[in-house]
Amino acid sequence: DWLLRPEHRPPAAGASPSLRQELFGGGENASLSFDSPVGLAAGFDKNAWLVPLYRLGFFPGLGFAEVGSVSAESADGNTKPRCWRIPEDQAVVNFMGLNNEGADAVASRLERGRATPTRAPVGVNIAKTHSPMIFGGAAVEDFANSFRILAPHADFVVLNVSCPNTAEGKTFEEPDTLAELLQAIARERSLVNWPGKQPPILVKLVATADTEEGRARQKILLQTIEASGTVDGLVISNTVPQQQAQLSTTGREVADAIGKGGLSGRPIHARSVAAIRSAYEATGGRLPIIGVGGTDSAEAAYEKIRAGASLVEAGVEFLICYCCCCCYSNIQ
């Protein structure tokens, strides 16, 4: 418990006031304050164990965190091995299968975490339960159940409609199915007895190819999202199906041997930047964007900001290196 006492937490990093942002406010939505534009991406803390540390600002310079993905029902995920490194390309292929403890367990941790003084917003990433038996209307209802359980306890909600590391390979990436899902989320939002202002809702998209066809496909999805009147922001991008990633010769041999899963890391950074730029242009900047994918340096983060992102997220590799550097400097 001593780790969680405010008097024992490390001093704040002293981020410049120029980095502070107020985003997603307006109407029924709560305006969120971000002292730093750099946050922790979903996938590291799937079950929200570290929420008190995020809220206390225990990681200096970390402006927010996203936990999950979380599904309505608990899931063991795919059989192991289900995560592989490709060192030659500084990449990771994961076929985790959305392993998590389920919405009820995560909601209780988020609720307990709300008693902690907030210095960094915490969002929850929700996805369809990983089961081939849940499809069609049942998949929409499954997603809506997660939203109903989790949204009242989160500072913002991310709808993960594009996860490629499941048996299905995708979920709600077609305009019609995405529109149906957003209608269901809108209905749920109108029925929830919110304890305060409603949390902003964001949609997480995969980075479509940086081609005329890819940009056209993205534009159709963005039109569907804006037409729903339900979405307040975007997260770009999810992991990319490893078959579509640009890899070295050795990396491609490794990835082909794996044969499945979503790829993250340095190889998807340029594709993510291009998708952020095209999304910003297509929406005229009306929807704030969180940029993610290969954000492994200040330079990579700044490229995403210049492309149109208001915030950026980094993954587990970044956090491990970051924590090691902080610990080493404290020891010294």
Tab-separated table of C-alpha atoms in Angstrom:
chain	number	residue	atom	x	y	z
A	1	ASP	CA	0.000	0.000	0.000
A	2	TRP	CA	2.880	2.386	0.605
A	3	LEU	CA	3.313	2.618	-3.167
A	4	LEU	CA	-0.136	4.159	-3.459
A	5	ARG	CA	0.228	6.841	-0.799
A	6	PRO	CA	0.524	10.266	-2.472
A	7	GLU	CA	3.412	11.313	-0.225
A	8	HIS	CA	5.489	8.378	-1.491
A	9	ARG	CA	4.884	8.749	-5.194
A	10	PRO	CA	7.708	10.098	-7.373
A	11	PRO	CA	7.621	13.840	-8.032
A	12	ALA	CA	5.870	14.962	-11.202
A	13	ALA	CA	8.029	15.250	-14.273
A	14	GLY	CA	7.280	18.942	-14.595
A	15	ALA	CA	5.686	18.798	-18.018
A	16	SER	CA	5.443	22.125	-19.760
A	17	PRO	CA	2.073	23.886	-19.447
A	18	SER	CA	2.088	24.108	-23.235
A	19	LEU	CA	1.531	20.344	-23.374
A	20	ARG	CA	-1.662	20.492	-21.325
A	21	GLN	CA	-4.868	19.874	-23.288
A	22	GLU	CA	-8.609	19.821	-22.658
A	23	LEU	CA	-10.269	17.398	-25.051
A	24	PHE	CA	-13.626	15.733	-25.795
A	25	GLY	CA	-15.720	18.209	-23.801
A	26	GLY	CA	-19.047	19.602	-24.897
A	27	GLY	CA	-22.703	18.699	-24.536
A	28	GLU	CA	-23.177	15.745	-22.215
A	29	ASN	CA	-19.503	14.775	-22.343
A	30	ALA	CA	-16.946	15.292	-19.622
A	31	SER	CA	-13.986	17.430	-20.694
A	32	LEU	CA	-10.760	15.568	-19.941
A	33	SER	CA	-7.476	17.207	-18.941
A	34	PHE	CA	-4.212	15.733	-20.183
A	35	ASP	CA	-1.011	17.094	-18.631
A	36	SER	CA	1.018	15.167	-21.194
A	37	PRO	CA	0.020	13.988	-24.676
A	38	VAL	CA	1.734	10.604	-24.143
A	39	GLY	CA	-0.336	7.719	-22.815
A	40	LEU	CA	-0.169	3.964	-22.365
A	41	ALA	CA	-1.882	1.899	-25.056
A	42	ALA	CA	-4.336	-0.913	-24.415
A	43	GLY	CA	-2.865	-4.410	-24.304
A	44	PHE	CA	-0.437	-3.952	-21.411
A	45	ASP	CA	-2.850	-3.771	-18.475
A	46	LYS	CA	-5.690	-5.902	-19.796
A	47	ASN	CA	-7.419	-6.321	-16.446
A	48	ALA	CA	-6.950	-2.838	-14.929
A	49	TRP	CA	-4.701	-3.881	-12.042
A	50	LEU	CA	-2.632	-0.671	-12.140
A	51	VAL	CA	-5.420	1.930	-12.263
A	52	PRO	CA	-4.465	3.557	-8.905
A	53	LEU	CA	-0.897	4.078	-10.145
A	54	TYR	CA	-2.079	5.755	-13.357
A	55	ARG	CA	-4.473	8.028	-11.490
A	56	LEU	CA	-1.816	9.067	-8.982
A	57	GLY	CA	0.594	9.985	-11.747
A	58	PHE	CA	3.032	7.347	-10.487
A	59	PHE	CA	4.636	7.194	-13.966
A	60	PRO	CA	5.981	10.740	-14.473
A	61	GLY	CA	5.212	12.110	-17.903
A	62	LEU	CA	2.440	9.596	-18.603
A	63	GLY	CA	-0.627	11.707	-19.317
A	64	PHE	CA	-3.252	8.961	-19.482
A	65	ALA	CA	-3.720	5.201	-19.795
A	66	GLU	CA	-6.020	2.830	-21.636
A	67	VAL	CA	-6.778	-0.566	-20.072
A	68	GLY	CA	-8.122	-3.653	-21.843
A	69	SER	CA	-9.222	-4.924	-24.226
A	70	VAL	CA	-12.116	-6.114	-22.075
A	71	SER	CA	-15.036	-8.266	-23.205
A	72	ALA	CA	-18.423	-8.964	-21.664
A	73	GLU	CA	-17.417	-12.519	-20.794
A	74	SER	CA	-14.034	-13.636	-19.547
A	75	ALA	CA	-11.815	-15.335	-22.113
A	76	ASP	CA	-8.679	-17.458	-21.901
A	77	GLY	CA	-7.543	-16.333	-25.327
A	78	ASN	CA	-5.875	-18.411	-27.997
A	79	THR	CA	-3.651	-21.376	-27.215
A	80	LYS	CA	0.046	-20.721	-26.630
A	81	PRO	CA	2.401	-19.773	-28.145
A	82	ARG	CA	0.465	-16.648	-29.083
A	83	CYS	CA	3.033	-13.830	-29.005
A	84	TRP	CA	6.285	-13.648	-30.970
A	85	ARG	CA	9.085	-11.101	-31.275
A	86	ILE	CA	10.763	-10.182	-34.569
A	87	PRO	CA	13.939	-8.454	-33.293
A	88	GLU	CA	15.251	-7.735	-36.785
A	89	ASP	CA	12.328	-5.368	-37.358
A	90	GLN	CA	11.667	-4.313	-33.750
A	91	ALA	CA	8.196	-5.789	-34.084
A	92	VAL	CA	5.832	-8.060	-32.186
A	93	VAL	CA	3.199	-10.405	-33.611
A	94	ASN	CA	0.402	-11.233	-31.221
A	95	PHE	CA	-2.435	-13.700	-31.530
A	96	MET	CA	-3.539	-13.347	-27.919
A	97	GLY	CA	-7.234	-13.772	-28.605
A	98	LEU	CA	-8.437	-11.038	-26.253
A	99	ASN	CA	-7.616	-12.893	-23.032
A	100	ASN	CA	-9.141	-11.007	-20.091
A	101	GLU	CA	-11.120	-11.522	-16.892
A	102	GLY	CA	-14.363	-10.064	-18.190
A	103	ALA	CA	-16.308	-6.825	-17.802
A	104	ASP	CA	-17.575	-7.364	-14.248
A	105	ALA	CA	-14.100	-7.968	-12.785
A	106	VAL	CA	-12.562	-5.006	-14.600
A	107	ALA	CA	-15.484	-2.709	-13.730
A	108	SER	CA	-14.974	-3.392	-10.013
A	109	ARG	CA	-11.284	-2.410	-10.285
A	110	LEU	CA	-12.110	0.724	-12.237
A	111	GLU	CA	-14.711	1.648	-9.615
A	112	ARG	CA	-12.219	1.194	-6.754
A	113	GLY	CA	-9.675	3.211	-8.729
A	114	ARG	CA	-12.045	6.169	-8.994
A	115	ALA	CA	-11.570	6.771	-5.262
A	116	THR	CA	-7.927	7.646	-6.013
A	117	PRO	CA	-7.181	11.352	-6.665
A	118	THR	CA	-7.005	11.732	-10.428
A	119	ARG	CA	-3.917	13.083	-12.144
A	120	ALA	CA	-4.256	11.052	-15.334
A	121	PRO	CA	-7.460	9.961	-17.110
A	122	VAL	CA	-7.995	6.206	-17.473
A	123	GLY	CA	-9.968	4.822	-20.396
A	124	VAL	CA	-11.258	1.325	-21.037
A	125	ASN	CA	-10.970	-0.480	-24.360
A	126	ILE	CA	-13.867	-2.878	-25.014
A	127	ALA	CA	-14.176	-5.606	-27.623
A	128	LYS	CA	-16.456	-8.480	-28.567
A	129	THR	CA	-16.043	-11.630	-26.491
A	130	HIS	CA	-13.629	-13.953	-28.279
A	131	SER	CA	-16.011	-16.721	-29.296
A	132	PRO	CA	-17.063	-17.845	-32.787
A	133	MET	CA	-20.471	-18.649	-31.291
A	134	ILE	CA	-21.114	-14.933	-30.745
A	135	PHE	CA	-21.867	-13.263	-34.066
A	136	GLY	CA	-24.440	-11.091	-35.783
A	137	GLY	CA	-26.971	-9.552	-33.424
A	138	ALA	CA	-25.493	-11.476	-30.495
A	139	ALA	CA	-22.141	-9.814	-31.130
A	140	VAL	CA	-23.749	-6.377	-31.014
A	141	GLU	CA	-25.518	-7.225	-27.760
A	142	ASP	CA	-22.267	-8.616	-26.314
A	143	PHE	CA	-20.523	-5.325	-27.093
A	144	ALA	CA	-23.422	-3.333	-25.651
A	145	ASN	CA	-23.278	-5.376	-22.434
A	146	SER	CA	-19.622	-4.491	-21.996
A	147	PHE	CA	-20.398	-0.825	-22.529
A	148	ARG	CA	-23.243	-0.930	-19.991
A	149	ILE	CA	-21.026	-2.516	-17.334
A	150	LEU	CA	-17.783	-0.611	-17.912
A	151	ALA	CA	-18.587	2.862	-19.231
A	152	PRO	CA	-19.887	4.353	-15.948
A	153	HIS	CA	-16.497	3.672	-14.329
A	154	ALA	CA	-14.186	4.992	-17.071
A	155	ASP	CA	-12.959	8.449	-18.033
A	156	PHE	CA	-13.299	7.514	-21.708
A	157	VAL	CA	-14.366	4.433	-23.659
A	158	VAL	CA	-12.662	2.991	-26.739
A	159	LEU	CA	-14.674	0.686	-29.000
A	160	ASN	CA	-12.199	-1.809	-30.401
A	161	VAL	CA	-13.886	-2.699	-33.677
A	162	SER	CA	-10.753	-3.745	-35.578
A	163	CYS	CA	-8.782	-6.315	-33.583
A	164	PRO	CA	-7.058	-8.724	-36.033
A	165	ASN	CA	-5.686	-11.195	-33.452
A	166	THR	CA	-8.877	-13.227	-33.092
A	167	ALA	CA	-10.081	-16.296	-34.928
A	168	GLU	CA	-12.514	-14.123	-36.912
A	169	GLY	CA	-9.718	-11.719	-37.881
A	170	LYS	CA	-12.014	-8.690	-37.631
A	171	THR	CA	-15.247	-7.649	-35.978
A	172	PHE	CA	-17.122	-4.494	-37.001
A	173	GLU	CA	-15.039	-3.071	-39.835
A	174	GLU	CA	-17.789	-3.068	-42.473
A	175	PRO	CA	-19.916	0.108	-42.676
A	176	ASP	CA	-23.254	-1.661	-42.101
A	177	THR	CA	-22.104	-3.668	-39.082
A	178	LEU	CA	-20.280	-0.650	-37.649
A	179	ALA	CA	-23.423	1.483	-38.014
A	180	GLU	CA	-25.492	-1.196	-36.255
A	181	LEU	CA	-23.015	-1.344	-33.394
A	182	LEU	CA	-22.915	2.436	-32.969
A	183	GLN	CA	-26.715	2.561	-32.901
A	184	ALA	CA	-26.702	-0.029	-30.102
A	185	ILE	CA	-24.081	1.934	-28.154
A	186	ALA	CA	-26.133	5.111	-28.562
A	187	ARG	CA	-29.178	3.323	-27.123
A	188	GLU	CA	-27.151	2.039	-24.172
A	189	ARG	CA	-25.711	5.487	-23.511
A	190	SER	CA	-29.212	6.967	-23.336
A	191	LEU	CA	-30.288	4.339	-20.769
A	192	VAL	CA	-27.302	4.431	-18.400
A	193	ASN	CA	-27.762	6.294	-15.129
A	194	TRP	CA	-24.519	8.250	-15.337
A	195	PRO	CA	-22.921	9.219	-11.997
A	196	GLY	CA	-21.654	12.418	-13.611
A	197	LYS	CA	-20.990	13.571	-17.151
A	198	GLN	CA	-20.841	10.889	-19.805
A	199	PRO	CA	-17.410	9.579	-20.835
A	200	PRO	CA	-16.355	10.346	-24.405
A	201	ILE	CA	-16.627	7.445	-26.850
A	202	LEU	CA	-13.787	6.730	-29.279
A	203	VAL	CA	-13.509	4.141	-32.054
A	204	LYS	CA	-10.256	2.258	-32.658
A	205	LEU	CA	-9.531	1.621	-36.323
A	206	VAL	CA	-6.865	-0.306	-38.129
A	207	ALA	CA	-4.596	1.700	-40.440
A	208	THR	CA	-5.869	1.089	-43.946
A	209	ALA	CA	-3.243	0.888	-46.676
A	210	ASP	CA	-1.761	4.211	-47.799
A	211	THR	CA	-3.278	3.841	-51.260
A	212	GLU	CA	-6.208	5.447	-53.025
A	213	GLU	CA	-8.297	2.347	-52.317
A	214	GLY	CA	-7.233	2.249	-48.659
A	215	ARG	CA	-8.008	5.927	-48.107
A	216	ALA	CA	-11.401	5.531	-49.789
A	217	ARG	CA	-12.236	2.614	-47.514
A	218	GLN	CA	-11.210	4.609	-44.460
A	219	LYS	CA	-13.310	7.575	-45.617
A	220	ILE	CA	-16.443	5.400	-45.800
A	221	LEU	CA	-15.894	4.179	-42.242
A	222	LEU	CA	-15.325	7.745	-41.039
A	223	GLN	CA	-18.538	8.881	-42.708
A	224	THR	CA	-20.384	6.086	-40.903
A	225	ILE	CA	-18.795	7.118	-37.608
A	226	GLU	CA	-19.636	10.805	-37.983
A	227	ALA	CA	-23.170	10.079	-39.183
A	228	SER	CA	-23.872	8.097	-36.010
A	229	GLY	CA	-23.571	11.207	-33.841
A	230	THR	CA	-22.222	8.889	-31.127
A	231	VAL	CA	-18.448	9.052	-31.497
A	232	ASP	CA	-16.257	11.747	-29.954
A	233	GLY	CA	-12.814	10.681	-31.161
A	234	LEU	CA	-10.646	8.112	-32.909
A	235	VAL	CA	-7.751	5.829	-32.011
A	236	ILE	CA	-5.482	5.074	-34.991
A	237	SER	CA	-4.244	2.481	-35.380
A	238	ASN	CA	-4.741	-1.056	-34.207
A	239	THR	CA	-2.221	-3.770	-34.932
A	240	VAL	CA	-1.974	-4.600	-38.624
A	241	PRO	CA	-2.530	-8.135	-40.000
A	242	GLN	CA	1.043	-9.354	-40.183
A	243	GLN	CA	0.661	-10.382	-43.829
A	244	GLN	CA	0.239	-6.699	-44.724
A	245	ALA	CA	3.290	-5.383	-42.838
A	246	GLN	CA	6.442	-4.205	-44.570
A	247	LEU	CA	9.237	-6.322	-43.081
A	248	SER	CA	12.838	-7.203	-43.792
A	249	THR	CA	13.549	-10.441	-45.653
A	250	THR	CA	14.361	-12.228	-42.400
A	251	GLY	CA	11.372	-10.669	-40.652
A	252	ARG	CA	9.036	-11.750	-43.432
A	253	GLU	CA	10.291	-15.322	-43.178
A	254	VAL	CA	9.590	-15.313	-39.440
A	255	ALA	CA	6.152	-13.740	-39.881
A	256	ASP	CA	5.184	-16.180	-42.638
A	257	ALA	CA	6.194	-19.080	-40.405
A	258	ILE	CA	3.885	-17.690	-37.697
A	259	GLY	CA	1.154	-17.226	-40.274
A	260	LYS	CA	-1.385	-15.347	-38.154
A	261	GLY	CA	-1.914	-12.493	-35.716
A	262	GLY	CA	-1.590	-8.734	-35.638
A	263	LEU	CA	1.766	-6.957	-35.923
A	264	SER	CA	2.816	-3.961	-33.846
A	265	GLY	CA	6.050	-2.048	-33.451
A	266	ARG	CA	8.268	0.034	-35.686
A	267	PRO	CA	7.116	-1.412	-39.070
A	268	ILE	CA	3.598	0.016	-38.681
A	269	HIS	CA	4.614	3.537	-37.635
A	270	ALA	CA	4.639	5.025	-41.154
A	271	ARG	CA	1.337	3.352	-42.023
A	272	SER	CA	-0.182	4.679	-38.795
A	273	VAL	CA	1.031	8.218	-39.531
A	274	ALA	CA	-0.454	8.076	-43.033
A	275	ALA	CA	-3.797	6.831	-41.669
A	276	ILE	CA	-3.855	9.578	-39.026
A	277	ARG	CA	-3.175	12.211	-41.659
A	278	SER	CA	-5.886	10.972	-44.017
A	279	ALA	CA	-8.410	10.647	-41.146
A	280	TYR	CA	-7.656	14.184	-39.971
A	281	GLU	CA	-8.117	15.528	-43.479
A	282	ALA	CA	-11.303	13.524	-44.074
A	283	THR	CA	-12.942	14.741	-40.846
A	284	GLY	CA	-11.574	18.272	-40.947
A	285	GLY	CA	-10.158	17.746	-37.464
A	286	ARG	CA	-13.654	17.440	-35.962
A	287	LEU	CA	-12.773	14.220	-34.120
A	288	PRO	CA	-9.664	14.309	-31.883
A	289	ILE	CA	-7.278	11.475	-32.715
A	290	ILE	CA	-5.104	9.334	-30.440
A	291	GLY	CA	-2.190	8.090	-32.527
A	292	VAL	CA	-0.736	4.668	-31.755
A	293	GLY	CA	1.432	2.124	-33.532
A	294	GLY	CA	5.216	2.049	-33.486
A	295	THR	CA	5.487	5.044	-31.154
A	296	ASP	CA	8.937	4.172	-29.849
A	297	SER	CA	10.580	7.604	-29.613
A	298	ALA	CA	9.878	11.315	-29.220
A	299	GLU	CA	10.451	11.710	-32.946
A	300	ALA	CA	7.848	9.042	-33.763
A	301	ALA	CA	5.359	10.660	-31.389
A	302	TYR	CA	5.920	14.069	-32.961
A	303	GLU	CA	5.331	12.681	-36.452
A	304	LYS	CA	1.913	11.514	-35.313
A	305	ILE	CA	1.182	14.892	-33.735
A	306	ARG	CA	2.184	16.680	-36.942
A	307	ALA	CA	-0.087	14.324	-38.914
A	308	GLY	CA	-3.105	15.373	-36.849
A	309	ALA	CA	-3.074	13.405	-33.587
A	310	SER	CA	-3.908	15.296	-30.391
A	311	LEU	CA	-2.523	12.505	-28.180
A	312	VAL	CA	-0.256	9.511	-28.723
A	313	GLU	CA	-0.017	6.104	-27.096
A	314	ALA	CA	2.933	3.786	-26.692
A	315	GLY	CA	2.886	0.094	-25.904
A	316	VAL	CA	4.434	-2.241	-23.401
A	317	GLU	CA	7.957	-2.107	-24.859
A	318	PHE	CA	8.042	1.647	-24.351
A	319	LEU	CA	6.789	1.384	-20.762
A	320	ILE	CA	9.367	-1.252	-19.813
A	321	CYS	CA	12.211	0.850	-21.190
A	322	TYR	CA	10.743	3.975	-19.609
A	323	CYS	CA	10.419	2.381	-16.147
A	324	CYS	CA	13.908	0.920	-16.317
A	325	CYS	CA	15.353	4.341	-17.138
A	326	CYS	CA	13.408	5.977	-14.286
A	327	CYS	CA	14.525	3.317	-11.784
A	328	TYR	CA	18.143	3.581	-12.897
A	329	SER	CA	18.156	7.364	-12.598
A	330	ASN	CA	16.576	7.161	-9.123
A	331	ILE	CA	19.199	4.649	-7.993
A	332	GLN	CA	21.986	6.848	-9.307
